[in-house]
Coordinates of C-alpha atoms in Angstrom, one line a residue:
M1 CA 25.2 -21.5 -5.5
T2 CA 25.1 -21.5 -8.8
Q3 CA 20.5 -22.9 -9.8
P4 CA 20.9 -25.1 -12.7
D5 CA 18.8 -23.1 -15.7
V6 CA 14.9 -24.2 -15.1
T7 CA 14.6 -21.6 -18.7
S8 CA 12.4 -24.8 -20.1
T9 CA 11.0 -25.0 -17.6
L10 CA 8.4 -22.0 -17.6
P11 CA 6.1 -21.3 -19.6
G12 CA 6.0 -19.6 -23.1
T13 CA 3.3 -17.0 -23.4
Y14 CA 2.6 -15.3 -19.9
R15 CA -0.9 -12.3 -19.9
A16 CA -1.0 -9.4 -18.3
L17 CA -3.0 -6.2 -18.7
R18 CA -1.1 -3.6 -20.8
A19 CA -0.7 0.7 -20.5
E20 CA 0.2 1.3 -23.8
K21 CA 0.6 4.8 -25.6
T22 CA -1.3 5.5 -28.8
D23 CA -2.3 8.8 -30.0
S24 CA -5.7 9.1 -28.1
G25 CA -4.0 8.7 -25.6
V26 CA -3.5 5.8 -22.7
Q27 CA -4.5 2.3 -24.1
V28 CA -5.3 -1.2 -21.9
S29 CA -5.9 -4.0 -22.5
L30 CA -5.1 -8.0 -21.6
Q31 CA -2.2 -9.4 -23.4
T32 CA -0.4 -12.8 -23.8
L33 CA 2.4 -11.5 -24.3
P34 CA 5.7 -13.9 -25.4
L35 CA 8.2 -14.1 -22.5
S36 CA 10.3 -12.2 -24.1
A37 CA 8.3 -9.4 -23.2
L38 CA 9.5 -9.6 -19.3
P39 CA 12.0 -6.9 -18.2
D40 CA 15.5 -8.4 -16.6
G41 CA 15.2 -9.6 -13.5
D42 CA 17.4 -12.2 -11.4
V43 CA 14.3 -13.5 -10.3
T44 CA 11.2 -15.0 -11.6
V45 CA 8.0 -14.8 -10.2
Q46 CA 4.4 -17.0 -11.0
V47 CA 2.1 -14.3 -10.1
T48 CA -1.5 -15.5 -8.4
H49 CA -2.7 -12.3 -6.4
S50 CA -1.7 -8.2 -6.3
S51 CA -3.8 -6.0 -5.1
L52 CA -5.6 -2.6 -6.0
N53 CA -4.7 0.7 -5.0
Y54 CA -4.9 4.0 -5.9
K55 CA -1.5 4.7 -8.3
D56 CA -2.7 1.0 -9.5
G57 CA -6.2 3.3 -10.3
L58 CA -4.7 6.7 -11.6
A59 CA -2.2 3.9 -13.9
V60 CA -5.0 1.7 -14.7
S61 CA -6.8 4.9 -15.7
G62 CA -4.4 6.4 -18.0
R63 CA -3.1 9.4 -15.9
P64 CA -0.7 10.7 -15.2
G65 CA 2.5 10.7 -13.7
V66 CA 2.6 6.9 -12.7
L67 CA 3.5 4.7 -15.4
R68 CA 7.1 6.4 -16.3
S69 CA 7.3 3.8 -20.4
Y70 CA 4.9 2.6 -22.6
P71 CA 3.8 0.1 -22.7
M72 CA 4.1 -1.4 -19.3
T73 CA 1.8 -3.8 -16.8
P74 CA 0.8 -1.7 -13.8
G75 CA 0.6 -3.0 -10.8
I76 CA 2.6 -1.9 -7.1
D77 CA 2.1 -4.8 -6.0
L78 CA 2.8 -8.9 -6.4
A79 CA 2.3 -12.3 -4.5
G80 CA 3.4 -15.9 -5.7
T81 CA 6.0 -18.0 -5.9
V82 CA 9.4 -17.8 -7.7
L83 CA 9.6 -20.0 -10.7
E84 CA 13.7 -19.5 -10.9
D85 CA 16.2 -17.8 -9.5
R86 CA 19.5 -17.1 -10.6
T87 CA 21.2 -16.0 -7.8
G88 CA 20.2 -18.5 -6.0
R89 CA 18.3 -16.9 -2.6
W90 CA 15.5 -18.0 -3.1
Q91 CA 14.0 -22.0 -4.1
P92 CA 11.7 -23.1 -6.8
G93 CA 8.4 -23.0 -5.5
Q94 CA 9.6 -20.7 -3.1
G95 CA 6.6 -18.2 -1.7
V96 CA 7.7 -14.4 -1.1
I97 CA 5.9 -11.1 -1.6
L98 CA 7.4 -7.7 -3.8
T99 CA 5.9 -5.3 -3.0
G100 CA 7.5 -1.4 -3.9
W101 CA 11.3 -0.4 -5.4
G102 CA 8.9 1.3 -9.1
I103 CA 7.0 -2.1 -10.3
G104 CA 4.5 -1.3 -11.6
E105 CA 4.8 2.4 -12.4
R106 CA 9.4 1.6 -13.5
Q107 CA 9.3 -1.7 -14.4
D108 CA 6.3 -4.4 -15.4
G109 CA 4.6 -5.5 -12.5
G110 CA 1.7 -7.7 -10.5
Y111 CA -1.0 -7.0 -13.4
A112 CA 0.5 -10.3 -15.2
T113 CA 1.1 -14.2 -14.0
L114 CA 4.5 -13.7 -14.8
A115 CA 6.5 -11.0 -12.9
R116 CA 10.9 -10.9 -13.2
A117 CA 12.1 -8.8 -10.9
K118 CA 16.2 -8.6 -8.9
A119 CA 16.3 -10.8 -5.4
D120 CA 16.3 -8.1 -2.9
W121 CA 13.2 -6.7 -3.2
L122 CA 11.5 -9.7 -2.6
V123 CA 9.9 -10.7 1.4
A124 CA 9.8 -14.1 1.5
Q125 CA 6.1 -15.0 2.6
P126 CA 5.3 -15.1 6.2
P127 CA 4.6 -19.2 8.0
G128 CA 1.2 -19.8 8.6
T129 CA 0.3 -16.8 5.3
D130 CA -1.2 -17.3 1.5
A131 CA -0.4 -14.7 -1.6
R132 CA -4.2 -14.4 -1.2
W133 CA -3.5 -12.1 2.8
A134 CA -0.1 -10.8 1.7
M135 CA -2.3 -9.0 -1.1
S136 CA -5.2 -8.6 1.2
V137 CA -2.5 -6.3 3.1
G138 CA -0.5 -5.7 0.4
T139 CA 1.6 -2.6 -0.1
A140 CA -1.9 -0.1 1.9
G141 CA -1.9 -2.8 5.0
F142 CA 2.7 -2.6 4.2
T143 CA 2.9 1.3 4.9
A144 CA 0.2 1.6 7.7
M145 CA 2.3 -1.1 9.6
L146 CA 5.4 1.0 8.4
A147 CA 3.3 3.9 9.9
V148 CA 1.6 2.7 12.9
M149 CA 5.7 0.7 13.6
A150 CA 6.9 4.4 13.1
L151 CA 4.7 6.0 15.4
E152 CA 5.8 3.5 18.2
E153 CA 8.9 4.0 17.4
H154 CA 8.5 8.1 18.1
G155 CA 6.7 7.8 21.9
V156 CA 3.8 6.9 21.0
T157 CA 2.3 4.4 23.1
P158 CA -1.7 3.3 24.3
G159 CA -2.6 5.5 26.8
D160 CA -1.5 9.0 25.8
G161 CA -4.7 9.9 24.0
E162 CA -6.4 9.5 20.5
V163 CA -4.4 8.4 18.2
L164 CA -5.9 10.3 14.8
V165 CA -6.6 8.3 11.5
T166 CA -7.3 10.6 7.9
G167 CA -8.7 9.2 4.6
A168 CA -10.3 6.9 7.3
A169 CA -12.3 4.3 4.8
G170 CA -9.6 3.7 2.4
G171 CA -7.2 0.5 1.9
V172 CA -4.0 2.5 4.5
G173 CA -6.9 3.9 7.3
S174 CA -9.1 1.0 7.1
T175 CA -5.3 -1.5 7.9
A176 CA -3.9 1.5 10.7
V177 CA -7.6 1.4 12.8
A178 CA -7.6 -2.5 13.3
L179 CA -3.7 -2.0 13.7
L180 CA -3.5 0.2 15.8
A181 CA -7.0 -0.9 17.8
A182 CA -5.3 -4.0 18.1
A183 CA -2.1 -2.9 19.7
G184 CA -5.3 -0.5 22.5
H185 CA -4.9 2.8 21.4
T186 CA -7.9 5.3 21.4
V187 CA -8.8 5.7 17.8
V188 CA -10.1 7.7 15.9
A189 CA -11.2 7.9 12.4
S190 CA -11.2 10.5 9.7
T191 CA -13.6 10.3 6.3
G192 CA -15.1 12.0 4.3
R193 CA -17.7 9.8 3.7
A194 CA -19.9 9.5 6.3
Q195 CA -22.2 6.9 5.6
E196 CA -18.7 4.1 5.9
E197 CA -18.9 5.1 9.9
A198 CA -20.1 0.9 11.2
Y199 CA -17.4 0.0 9.3
L200 CA -14.8 1.5 10.4
L201 CA -16.7 1.6 13.7
G202 CA -16.2 -2.5 13.0
L203 CA -12.4 -2.3 12.9
G204 CA -12.0 -0.5 16.0
A205 CA -12.2 3.0 15.8
S206 CA -13.6 4.1 19.2
R207 CA -15.0 7.4 17.2
V208 CA -15.7 8.8 13.5
I209 CA -15.2 12.0 12.5
G210 CA -15.7 13.9 9.2
R211 CA -12.6 15.3 7.0
E212 CA -14.3 18.7 7.9
E213 CA -13.3 18.4 11.5
L214 CA -9.5 18.7 10.0
T215 CA -10.1 21.0 6.7
S216 CA -12.0 24.4 8.6
L217 CA -8.7 24.3 11.2
N218 CA -7.0 26.7 9.6
R219 CA -4.6 28.0 12.7
P220 CA -1.3 27.9 13.0
L221 CA -1.5 26.6 16.7
E222 CA -4.8 24.3 16.8
K223 CA -6.8 22.6 20.6
E224 CA -4.7 20.0 21.1
R225 CA -6.0 16.9 20.3
W226 CA -3.6 14.0 19.3
A227 CA -1.5 12.2 21.0
G228 CA -0.5 9.9 17.7
V229 CA -1.3 10.7 13.7
V230 CA -1.3 7.6 10.2
D231 CA -2.2 10.7 7.9
S232 CA -2.7 9.3 3.6
V233 CA -4.8 12.7 2.8
G234 CA -2.2 15.1 3.0
G235 CA -3.6 18.3 1.8
A236 CA -6.0 20.5 4.0
T237 CA -6.7 17.2 6.0
L238 CA -2.9 17.2 6.8
A239 CA -2.2 20.8 7.8
G240 CA -5.8 20.8 10.2
A241 CA -4.2 17.2 11.9
Y242 CA -0.6 18.9 12.2
A243 CA -1.4 22.0 14.0
S244 CA -4.2 20.0 16.7
T245 CA -1.6 17.4 17.7
R246 CA -0.3 16.8 21.1
T247 CA 2.7 18.3 22.7
H248 CA 6.1 15.7 21.8
G249 CA 3.2 13.5 19.5
A250 CA 3.6 12.8 15.8
L251 CA 2.7 12.1 13.1
A252 CA 2.9 9.5 10.0
V253 CA 3.2 10.8 6.5
C254 CA 1.7 8.2 4.0
G255 CA -0.5 10.2 1.5
L256 CA -2.1 12.3 -0.8
A257 CA -5.3 11.2 -1.5
G258 CA -6.5 15.1 -0.7
G259 CA -3.5 17.2 -1.9
S260 CA 0.7 16.7 -2.0
D261 CA 0.1 20.5 -0.4
L262 CA 1.7 21.5 2.8
N263 CA 0.0 25.1 4.3
A264 CA 1.1 25.4 7.2
S265 CA 3.5 26.6 10.7
V266 CA 6.5 25.8 11.9
F267 CA 4.9 26.3 15.0
P268 CA 3.9 23.0 15.8
L269 CA 7.4 21.5 15.7
I270 CA 9.3 24.5 17.8
L271 CA 6.7 25.1 20.6
R272 CA 5.5 21.6 20.7
G273 CA 8.0 19.1 19.5
V274 CA 5.6 18.0 17.4
N275 CA 7.2 15.6 14.7
L276 CA 6.3 15.0 11.4
L277 CA 7.4 11.3 10.5
G278 CA 7.2 10.7 6.4
I279 CA 6.7 6.7 4.8
D280 CA 8.7 5.7 2.1
S281 CA 7.5 2.3 1.1
V282 CA 9.0 1.6 -1.6
T283 CA 13.0 2.0 -1.3
C284 CA 12.6 0.7 2.7
P285 CA 14.6 -1.6 3.2
A286 CA 15.2 -5.0 3.4
P287 CA 15.0 -5.7 7.3
R288 CA 12.2 -3.4 8.2
R289 CA 10.0 -4.9 5.7
E290 CA 10.8 -8.6 6.9
A291 CA 10.0 -6.6 10.9
A292 CA 7.0 -5.2 9.0
W293 CA 5.2 -8.6 7.3
T294 CA 6.5 -10.6 9.8
R295 CA 4.4 -7.4 12.3
L296 CA 1.6 -8.3 10.5
A297 CA 1.9 -11.6 9.8
R298 CA 1.6 -11.9 14.2
D299 CA -1.5 -8.8 14.4
L300 CA -3.6 -9.8 10.8
G301 CA -2.8 -13.4 10.0
A302 CA -6.4 -15.2 7.7
G303 CA -8.9 -14.6 8.8
K304 CA -8.3 -11.1 10.6
L305 CA -8.4 -8.5 7.2
E306 CA -11.7 -10.7 5.7
A307 CA -14.5 -8.7 6.7
V308 CA -12.7 -5.9 4.6
T309 CA -11.7 -7.3 1.6
Q310 CA -13.4 -8.1 -2.2
E311 CA -12.0 -10.6 -4.3
R312 CA -11.7 -9.7 -8.0
A313 CA -11.0 -10.8 -11.5
L314 CA -7.7 -9.0 -13.4
S315 CA -10.1 -8.4 -16.5
D316 CA -12.6 -5.9 -13.9
L317 CA -9.1 -4.2 -13.2
P318 CA -10.1 -1.1 -16.1
T319 CA -14.0 -0.7 -13.7
L320 CA -11.9 -1.0 -10.5
A321 CA -10.2 2.2 -11.5
G322 CA -12.6 4.1 -11.7
Q323 CA -14.1 3.2 -9.0
I324 CA -11.4 4.1 -6.1
L325 CA -10.6 7.3 -7.6
A326 CA -13.6 7.9 -7.5
G327 CA -13.8 6.9 -3.9
Q328 CA -16.4 4.1 -4.2
V329 CA -13.4 1.1 -3.0
R330 CA -13.0 1.3 0.9
G331 CA -11.4 -1.8 2.7
R332 CA -8.6 -4.1 0.3
T333 CA -9.3 -5.6 -2.8
V334 CA -7.0 -8.6 -3.8
I335 CA -6.5 -9.2 -7.4
D336 CA -7.5 -13.1 -8.9
V337 CA -4.5 -12.7 -11.2
T338 CA -5.6 -16.1 -12.4
R339 CA -8.4 -15.1 -13.6

């Protein structure tokens, strides 16, 4: 069924954090834009919340490699309510979540009060949750859930041994620690920020180790330690974790905060049967997205992320971007785009 044309009910303008390329570099500013500035798409969403991820920090700071064209509205995830859907799939007023699919990179993203997207990109807000909760999870938490599901599907179960989470004080890491601990795993949190030990233990980690314990491991095969690994760091951290994963263990790889190189050998693969599992949250198929969000609503429902979440205004993003790149942001940061 085709929805009636309700364009006349949409606001004439909207507010957005806009990145533009100038002769002096990339400039980011809050702007009021006409409705015609929105990209093409089936669904118009009234956005209330977004979040801050490492990739967003790069984009807002003007670093190359994230935004594919200019001008662009950053923000790789968003949550809000449907204003109109020309396909008829989504009803006006329905709560929806959007992560991935290139928003905030190739198409205007979540740092605005309005967004447009394809109908197939959206996921329904799970019952009993709201937009703020969705963005306290955000792309980081969604990615962590996909990583945990991948480990489970490859045979990592509670009682098998310690499960390592690298970059544990970050958004993906914090959520992975909480999810794995809630599922009954013995979680070891790795971080370069020793001052976050109490925070990580509070999330459910059984113990905390320094980043150097992994980066110092440089032999093709190290002593077997981990039944499973969630890695958001890459580089030497991933190489050390990979070399020390137990026979038939698995590593869910979902980030490169510490580098994109992997200097390692095939020995863990062919002598221990270790599985390297790539986690792609950008083009994840709809059924798996829905399963992940359903599981997140069950395991990390309202209130469970409050202790690791801060809420900030859209206008705070330029400052926050520098902080997350400097490793000064822990847990999750929800962005209220209405202020």
